[in-house]
Amino acid sequence: MKRRALIAGVSVTAIAAGCMSMATGPQAIDWNKVPATTVTLFYPGQSSYEWLRSDAHKGASRETARGDACVSCHDDPKEEQIQGRKILRGDHPLEPQAAVLKGKNGHVDVGVQAAYDDKNLYLRYQWKTHDPNHPGADYPGYRFDGKEWKAYGHMRLHKDTLAGKFPPIYENRMSLMLDDGKVSGFAQQGCWLTCHDGERDMANEASKDEVAANPLMMAIKKKDVRKYIPASRTDPSDWRSGKSMEEIATLKAAGEFLDLMQWRAHRSNKAGGADDGYVLEYRNFDGGKNHFSSNLDGKTKQPKFMFDAAKFGGKSFTAADYGKKEIILVKGVNAVPFDPNAGWKEGDILSQYVLSAADASGSAADNKAIGTWKDGMWTVVFIRPLGLANPDDKPLKAGGVYNVGFALHDDNMTGRGHHVSYVKTLGIGAKADIQAVKVN
Amino acid sequence: MSNPIKLSLILSAAFCLAVPAYAQVDPEEVFKENDCHKCHHATKAKKGPALAKIAARYKEKKLDEKEAIKHMTSGKKVKLEDGTEEEHKIIDTKDIAVQTAVAKWMLDR
């Protein structure tokens, strides 16, 4: 087992290093010499763009609508602790599910270090997982019920989880949203520009019928509402008011979008990647192919891959394995084509996604990452090439200063169940809240 | 139990009972939990006046915490630093001891 883990670890490191030589890549960086900044993230509940502009945001609706920065009011040295604790205390309107979140941490400290060389920006994140004994790398699966493979597991706040149909299961994620100054208001209000009523798990969540009837949602073939920037709507406070595809294309061509880069403990880490996306009219993935893909065959409704029993210790797993075993299906490591005649029995579970560094391609595969979890702490080195020229990327360059927001999903959460930061600045060799230093 | 120990326990209990309720709360925490700090900074003007300025004004006009409590519980219209007016936020506790503690803390800046 240890040998297998070692092989997997070595291959992931090699993949992540990619074309970078050992002399100039992330392995060459002495992180002890790179300044560290502690960024405190807090639990925002359902604090949407619309809520912040409502009277419920006491004494600040007018200021927020005017475009004032969040930190022009929220400037206490312990602001994140105050707000996170308050939202989770049990009687706050921003968290209707506070009762099931009893004991959840209102804030989390993330250590951030930044470095760059001629080719890449490197961000090193360190944080302690809410559960000190589990890395949070599990993900919902497909469970065989004797006849069909059905989705099993979801995040802590999902209605089926709350109803007790299955336990909370979701991967940890570390995300970075980045603006190069082209998205109006991001420098002041950060990620809150993209978080709206009507989105998944937010207030007034859009129904399937509403989404199906919406012209923009039909045009982009989406079944739910996710992050969007205000400029993508004629009324930024109404997700229904999407602009035409021509107008959205014009915004994109002008660079009016946010880069969204996410490291995932389950779906990207073992492939040495971090996904690359952007937020404009929706939370989109970049063009190309991600490090992960669906493990369900759309026609047969059966998994595409199963585990290699010789490497995983079985061709599948069961619900009892969650939290006890590393359950990540990776092509070239432990995945083999699914055999429908392998004697499947009720309760067998297979992964919803299969990972492959080799399959990842195009702009979606730009970002790499190396993540390790030890003694209750994740250390993730995120690697972003400088000077990308793809139409869905923000090209980063030495001397550039960018507005960034950090988000951490921990404790079996997705969607709004994260911790987030107020907006910060990231300078690549330039003065900023977080300053990347030149290495090599 | 010896008499001196008994006496000290009795005195301790009596002291605890005599301590006013507001002494048991952290007024700064109540202030921040109510988001008062969003408008009132210790020393600089934000949307509302700085605590130091409020304290000086109260001192000059010989006002005490009772006036400050009235201010934080009545929701009356107040003039903001930018010249506009809006209703002052009402503190979310009706406990007079806690209100007193917050008022005293503010006026002590």
XYZ file of C-alpha atoms in Angstrom:
549
model
C 0.000 0.000 0.000
C 2.793 2.384 1.003
C 4.629 1.583 -2.223
C 1.512 2.325 -4.279
C 1.065 5.623 -2.500
C 4.680 6.479 -3.158
C 4.361 5.681 -6.856
C 1.192 7.771 -7.104
C 2.841 10.633 -5.240
C 5.905 10.599 -7.435
C 3.821 10.485 -10.623
C 1.644 13.381 -9.470
C 4.674 15.475 -8.648
C 6.166 14.671 -12.029
C 2.912 15.559 -13.781
C 2.593 18.821 -11.893
C 6.127 19.767 -12.624
C 5.319 19.151 -16.294
C 7.777 20.839 -18.523
C 9.269 22.767 -15.623
C 12.758 21.672 -14.823
C 13.603 20.696 -11.267
C 16.009 23.636 -11.151
C 13.334 26.222 -11.822
C 10.043 24.575 -10.877
C 8.136 24.608 -7.596
C 10.460 22.007 -6.085
C 13.326 24.478 -6.317
C 11.582 27.131 -4.243
C 12.722 27.504 -0.653
C 9.400 28.523 0.847
C 11.102 29.392 4.121
C 12.478 32.425 2.317
C 9.163 33.560 0.859
C 7.100 35.953 3.016
C 3.864 34.476 4.329
C 0.601 36.369 4.706
C -2.258 35.076 6.803
C -5.550 35.632 5.026
C -8.568 35.085 7.227
C -11.620 33.700 5.452
C -15.089 33.724 6.992
C -18.400 31.979 6.519
C -20.672 34.296 4.481
C -23.939 32.348 4.555
C -26.329 33.720 1.945
C -24.855 37.227 1.771
C -25.637 37.862 -1.865
C -25.188 40.908 -4.088
C -28.897 41.564 -3.553
C -28.869 41.107 0.255
C -25.960 43.504 0.573
C -28.005 46.132 -1.243
C -31.119 45.546 0.841
C -32.161 47.176 4.106
C -31.254 43.929 5.861
C -27.618 44.984 5.417
C -28.144 47.528 8.146
C -26.747 50.954 7.569
C -24.831 49.852 4.499
C -27.268 49.180 1.642
C -26.831 52.632 0.151
C -23.060 52.519 0.524
C -22.856 49.081 -1.076
C -25.065 50.129 -3.988
C -22.848 53.186 -4.394
C -19.889 50.849 -4.841
C -18.100 51.410 -1.551
C -15.571 48.783 -0.546
C -16.690 46.163 1.980
C -13.690 47.000 4.113
C -14.568 50.694 4.265
C -16.965 49.607 7.029
C -15.736 46.091 7.835
C -12.312 47.188 8.965
C -11.877 45.706 12.413
C -8.671 43.662 12.758
C -10.894 40.724 13.689
C -13.666 41.490 11.201
C -13.755 38.004 9.679
C -14.007 36.373 13.101
C -16.850 38.714 14.075
C -18.872 38.200 10.910
C -18.346 34.436 10.666
C -19.306 33.867 14.297
C -22.368 36.072 13.965
C -23.684 34.408 10.820
C -23.369 30.961 12.396
C -24.646 31.821 15.873
C -28.111 30.477 15.126
C -30.416 33.453 14.731
C -28.878 35.234 11.779
C -31.030 35.542 8.638
C -28.031 34.787 6.422
C -27.840 31.182 7.584
C -31.217 29.449 7.689
C -29.471 26.087 8.274
C -27.451 27.217 11.290
C -28.968 24.473 13.450
C -27.310 21.724 11.408
C -24.031 23.646 11.342
C -23.656 23.839 15.107
C -19.965 23.762 15.967
C -18.861 24.867 12.535
C -15.923 27.281 12.480
C -16.900 30.820 11.517
C -13.493 31.601 10.130
C -10.322 29.895 8.991
C -6.810 31.221 8.621
C -5.033 30.424 5.372
C -1.314 30.994 5.025
C -0.539 32.394 1.576
C 2.894 32.682 0.011
C 3.572 33.820 -3.521
C 6.558 33.497 -5.805
C 7.225 33.701 -9.515
C 9.889 32.978 -12.076
C 10.104 33.643 -15.794
C 7.396 31.085 -16.558
C 4.974 30.766 -13.669
C 3.259 32.241 -10.656
C 3.354 29.959 -7.608
C 0.901 30.306 -4.746
C 1.428 28.196 -1.672
C -1.601 27.753 0.572
C -1.634 26.168 4.005
C -4.683 25.596 6.193
C -5.905 23.226 8.853
C -8.847 21.040 7.902
C -11.960 21.305 10.077
C -11.628 17.596 10.769
C -8.019 17.157 11.898
C -8.198 13.463 11.081
C -9.478 13.630 7.521
C -8.188 15.441 4.427
C -11.648 15.940 2.929
C -10.802 14.206 -0.335
C -14.024 12.191 -0.555
C -16.643 12.799 -3.214
C -20.167 11.496 -3.798
C -20.362 8.250 -5.778
C -22.700 6.138 -7.844
C -24.282 3.429 -5.711
C -25.673 0.235 -7.216
C -29.152 -0.444 -5.833
C -29.452 -3.886 -7.384
C -30.719 -2.534 -10.694
C -29.256 0.898 -11.355
C -26.328 3.117 -10.429
C -27.681 6.134 -8.574
C -25.991 9.219 -7.136
C -25.013 8.741 -3.497
C -23.896 11.477 -1.129
C -23.869 15.246 -1.323
C -22.691 18.284 0.560
C -23.765 19.027 4.104
C -26.478 21.545 3.170
C -28.072 19.568 0.328
C -31.757 18.770 0.916
C -31.208 15.009 0.678
C -28.331 15.174 3.148
C -30.456 17.229 5.520
C -33.242 14.674 5.101
C -30.840 11.949 6.192
C -30.831 10.049 2.896
C -27.061 9.875 2.965
C -24.126 11.322 4.885
C -22.448 14.612 3.980
C -19.731 13.831 1.457
C -17.842 16.452 -0.528
C -14.297 17.383 -1.487
C -12.262 20.238 -0.054
C -11.410 23.012 -2.486
C -9.148 26.052 -2.468
C -10.198 28.695 -4.961
C -8.874 31.956 -6.279
C -10.970 34.504 -8.161
C -8.862 37.064 -9.985
C -9.576 40.382 -11.670
C -7.143 42.480 -13.640
C -9.127 45.669 -13.116
C -11.589 45.090 -15.932
C -14.559 43.987 -13.845
C -16.103 47.101 -12.391
C -16.519 46.922 -8.629
C -14.431 43.810 -8.004
C -11.629 45.821 -6.418
C -14.134 47.060 -3.846
C -16.546 44.186 -3.302
C -14.691 41.131 -4.583
C -16.466 37.806 -4.870
C -19.757 39.311 -3.632
C -20.237 40.737 -7.116
C -20.781 37.200 -8.380
C -22.939 35.748 -5.639
C -26.638 36.283 -6.322
C -30.086 35.332 -5.139
C -31.470 32.611 -7.376
C -28.182 30.687 -7.527
C -27.848 27.183 -6.115
C -28.575 27.073 -2.364
C -29.075 30.822 -2.228
C -32.233 32.730 -1.329
C -35.010 32.408 -3.923
C -33.179 29.584 -5.689
C -34.385 29.393 -9.284
C -36.620 26.436 -10.077
C -35.812 24.052 -12.911
C -38.813 25.363 -14.832
C -37.710 28.981 -14.420
C -34.233 28.131 -15.670
C -35.575 26.071 -18.562
C -37.710 29.009 -19.672
C -34.950 31.615 -19.487
C -33.489 32.711 -22.842
C -29.891 33.060 -21.638
C -29.939 29.769 -19.746
C -31.351 28.070 -22.816
C -28.681 29.656 -24.988
C -25.848 28.452 -22.758
C -27.558 25.081 -22.101
C -27.460 25.298 -18.304
C -29.912 23.830 -15.840
C -29.199 26.002 -12.829
C -28.001 29.503 -11.979
C -24.403 29.947 -10.873
C -22.016 32.824 -10.339
C -22.263 35.725 -12.760
C -20.849 39.238 -12.977
C -23.288 42.191 -12.889
C -22.383 43.304 -16.436
C -23.846 40.087 -17.845
C -27.381 41.151 -16.859
C -29.466 44.169 -17.822
C -30.552 44.209 -14.155
C -27.629 42.886 -12.103
C -29.994 41.956 -9.275
C -32.104 39.700 -11.477
C -30.505 36.543 -12.846
C -33.351 36.307 -15.356
C -32.255 39.465 -17.185
C -29.367 37.943 -19.120
C -27.891 39.888 -21.994
C -27.723 38.430 -25.492
C -24.951 36.029 -26.450
C -23.554 38.716 -28.744
C -23.315 41.185 -25.869
C -21.725 38.565 -23.624
C -19.199 37.720 -26.331
C -18.340 41.420 -26.536
C -17.791 41.560 -22.769
C -15.546 38.510 -22.929
C -13.517 39.922 -25.797
C -13.017 43.087 -23.756
C -11.744 41.038 -20.821
C -14.760 41.722 -18.616
C -14.674 38.435 -16.761
C -13.023 36.958 -13.710
C -10.566 34.103 -13.720
C -11.606 31.358 -11.305
C -9.033 28.739 -10.440
C -9.855 25.867 -8.139
C -7.719 23.178 -6.581
C -9.801 20.163 -5.643
C -8.810 17.553 -3.079
C -10.711 14.827 -4.950
C -11.113 15.841 -8.582
C -7.784 17.482 -9.391
C -5.089 16.820 -6.809
C -4.124 13.302 -7.832
C -3.897 14.463 -11.444
C -1.493 17.219 -10.419
C -3.889 19.885 -11.588
C -6.168 22.707 -10.552
C -9.012 23.611 -12.783
C -9.163 26.795 -14.773
C -12.438 28.621 -15.244
C -13.948 32.044 -15.595
C -17.013 33.888 -14.368
C -19.025 35.971 -16.787
C -22.646 35.000 -17.487
C -22.066 31.739 -15.574
C -19.306 29.949 -13.728
C -17.692 28.451 -16.799
C -14.800 26.106 -17.324
C -12.159 27.201 -19.791
C -12.070 25.625 -23.229
C -10.520 22.185 -23.542
C -10.711 19.284 -21.138
C -10.462 19.259 -17.360
C -8.323 16.998 -15.230
C -11.509 15.155 -14.318
C -14.449 13.850 -16.308
C -17.748 12.131 -15.587
C -17.581 8.445 -14.850
C -21.127 7.818 -16.046
C -21.910 6.674 -19.562
C -24.783 8.851 -20.730
C -26.268 6.084 -22.888
C -25.942 3.005 -20.709
C -26.301 4.902 -17.411
C -23.504 2.746 -16.078
C -20.029 3.761 -14.890
C -17.270 3.960 -17.465
C -14.488 2.890 -15.127
C -14.107 0.806 -12.004
C -11.184 0.232 -9.695
C -8.415 -2.207 -10.490
C -8.915 -4.666 -7.624
C -5.226 -5.510 -7.499
C -4.340 -1.890 -6.877
C -7.317 -0.588 -4.926
C -8.173 -3.675 -2.921
C -11.528 -4.198 -4.616
C -13.318 -3.253 -7.805
C -15.537 -0.826 -5.904
C -16.161 0.387 -2.370
C -19.068 0.762 0.030
C -20.475 3.621 2.083
C -18.507 2.364 5.081
C -15.249 3.137 3.267
C -15.901 6.878 3.196
C -13.608 8.582 5.640
C -11.460 5.491 6.043
C -9.889 4.893 2.672
C -8.549 7.089 -0.103
C -11.181 6.687 -2.809
C -9.965 8.454 -5.939
C -10.261 6.872 -9.373
C -7.317 7.775 -11.594
C -6.646 6.572 -15.116
C -3.248 4.976 -15.428
C -3.068 4.427 -11.671
C -6.020 2.410 -10.374
C -8.797 2.614 -13.001
C -9.827 -0.098 -15.453
C -12.783 -0.147 -17.878
C -16.102 -0.946 -16.210
C -17.253 -4.542 -16.504
C -21.054 -4.757 -16.301
C -20.788 -8.495 -15.601
C -18.453 -8.234 -12.633
C -21.050 -9.486 -10.157
C -22.218 -6.149 -8.818
C -24.290 -6.262 -5.683
C -26.472 -3.736 -3.885
C -24.386 -1.223 -1.964
C -21.379 -1.253 -4.298
C -20.222 2.294 -5.025
C -18.036 3.709 -7.791
C -16.637 7.209 -8.181
C -18.643 9.889 -9.988
C -15.519 11.203 -11.657
C -12.362 9.744 -13.099
C -9.127 11.733 -13.183
C -6.525 11.891 -15.902
C -3.619 14.268 -16.260
C -2.980 12.914 -19.758
C -6.529 13.636 -20.920
C -6.512 17.230 -19.667
C -6.014 19.624 -22.538
C -6.364 23.149 -23.820
C -6.969 26.203 -21.706
C -8.750 24.121 -19.045
C -5.483 22.349 -18.317
C -3.333 25.447 -17.801
C -3.065 25.276 -14.025
C -1.103 22.684 -12.077
C -0.945 21.985 -8.370
C 0.772 19.820 -5.838
C -1.150 19.174 -2.632
C -0.207 17.168 0.438
C -2.136 16.683 3.665
C -0.196 15.997 6.819
C -0.970 16.360 10.523
C -4.350 17.913 9.818
C -3.010 20.516 7.416
C -3.161 20.883 3.654
C -0.203 22.403 1.873
C -1.025 23.188 -1.743
C 1.327 24.749 -4.251
C -0.707 26.160 -7.110
C 1.082 26.849 -10.386
C -0.194 29.276 -12.999
C 1.741 30.022 -16.196
C 2.426 33.691 -16.866
C 1.375 35.327 -20.100
C -1.435 33.009 -21.135
C -3.035 34.144 -24.379
C -6.269 32.139 -24.277
C -9.464 34.199 -24.626
C -10.780 32.775 -21.331
C -7.680 33.584 -19.275
C -6.282 36.630 -17.546
C -2.698 36.896 -18.734
C -0.538 37.419 -15.650
C 2.740 39.247 -15.944
C 5.639 40.394 -13.785
C 4.896 43.819 -12.367
C 1.143 43.246 -12.505
C -1.176 43.861 -9.562
C -4.448 41.946 -9.425
C -7.547 41.979 -7.251
C -8.172 38.563 -5.767
C -10.671 36.783 -3.574
C -9.949 33.478 -1.844
C -12.473 30.784 -1.025
C -12.124 27.546 0.881
C -14.601 24.694 0.856
C -14.056 22.452 3.861
C -16.152 20.167 6.029
C -18.100 18.474 3.183
C -19.355 21.648 1.567
C -19.848 23.046 -1.902
C -21.666 26.074 -3.318
C -22.216 28.772 -0.743
C -21.023 26.600 2.151
C -17.526 28.004 1.933
C -15.311 30.468 3.748
C -14.364 33.555 1.743
C -12.037 36.520 2.003
C -12.575 40.198 1.551
C -10.852 41.310 -1.618
C -7.040 41.476 -1.513
C -4.401 42.540 -3.975
C -1.788 40.220 -5.398
C 1.326 41.777 -6.890
C 3.751 39.856 -9.057
C 6.945 41.529 -8.015
C 4.886 44.632 -7.228
C 3.615 46.135 -3.995
C 0.345 44.539 -2.842
C -1.341 42.805 0.093
C 0.287 39.611 -1.111
C 3.499 40.132 -2.981
C 4.975 37.403 -5.147
C 8.742 37.416 -4.933
C 11.028 36.514 -7.802
C 12.783 33.194 -7.490
C 15.569 31.748 -9.645
C -13.706 24.384 57.645
C -11.901 27.073 59.577
C -13.531 30.394 60.268
C -11.167 32.521 58.126
C -11.842 30.262 55.094
C -15.604 30.397 55.731
C -15.442 34.148 55.986
C -13.471 34.490 52.774
C -15.944 32.245 50.905
C -18.876 34.280 52.208
C -17.164 37.522 51.212
C -16.312 36.133 47.786
C -19.910 35.066 47.204
C -21.169 38.412 48.401
C -18.745 40.185 46.078
C -19.883 38.091 43.106
C -23.515 38.902 43.822
C -22.670 42.564 44.161
C -20.869 42.752 40.790
C -23.253 44.419 38.323
C -24.353 42.386 35.310
C -22.625 44.726 32.867
C -19.302 43.882 34.417
C -19.760 40.332 33.169
C -20.152 41.231 29.503
C -17.496 42.359 27.099
C -18.926 45.684 25.880
C -16.496 45.851 22.983
C -17.718 42.461 21.786
C -21.362 43.581 22.024
C -20.439 46.759 20.151
C -18.848 44.758 17.347
C -21.480 42.000 17.283
C -23.985 44.774 16.629
C -21.828 46.065 13.792
C -21.566 49.474 15.505
C -17.941 49.531 14.377
C -19.071 49.637 10.762
C -19.942 53.317 11.327
C -18.038 54.256 14.475
C -14.262 53.875 14.529
C -12.300 54.538 17.712
C -10.501 57.578 16.368
C -11.432 58.296 12.750
C -14.693 59.488 11.243
C -16.504 56.887 9.181
C -20.171 57.075 8.356
C -20.720 58.202 11.917
C -18.463 60.153 14.270
C -15.441 58.562 15.941
C -15.936 57.256 19.456
C -13.344 59.713 20.711
C -15.357 62.588 19.238
C -18.596 61.275 20.755
C -16.959 60.923 24.177
C -15.548 64.448 24.001
C -18.933 65.880 23.012
C -20.697 64.077 25.854
C -18.084 65.316 28.287
C -18.444 68.865 27.058
C -22.223 68.759 27.320
C -22.068 66.882 30.623
C -24.113 63.999 29.230
C -23.802 60.473 30.566
C -24.494 56.912 29.489
C -28.261 57.384 29.862
C -28.198 59.729 26.888
C -26.032 57.296 24.942
C -28.470 54.468 25.687
C -31.337 56.637 24.464
C -29.346 57.194 21.275
C -28.718 53.497 20.665
C -32.243 52.303 21.481
C -34.584 54.914 20.006
C -33.787 54.538 16.302
C -34.074 58.254 15.776
C -32.822 59.995 12.653
C -29.183 60.950 12.749
C -27.099 63.164 10.530
C -24.242 61.309 8.877
C -20.772 62.589 8.146
C -21.711 63.084 4.480
C -24.639 65.319 5.459
C -27.394 62.803 4.731
C -29.749 61.422 7.357
C -30.871 57.942 8.294
C -32.359 56.101 11.246
C -29.762 55.031 13.773
C -29.487 51.278 14.213
C -31.039 49.906 17.411
C -28.820 47.717 19.553
C -30.151 44.156 19.634
C -30.258 43.800 23.431
C -32.918 45.081 25.790
C -30.781 44.247 28.816
C -30.198 47.610 30.468
C -27.069 46.313 32.169
C -25.530 45.362 28.837
C -26.613 48.644 27.257
C -25.030 50.500 30.178
C -21.802 48.573 29.792
C -21.611 49.410 26.086
C -22.428 53.076 26.710
C -19.808 53.368 29.449
C -17.227 51.646 27.272
C -17.965 53.999 24.360
C -17.758 57.114 26.491
C -14.519 55.967 27.997
C -12.706 56.096 24.631
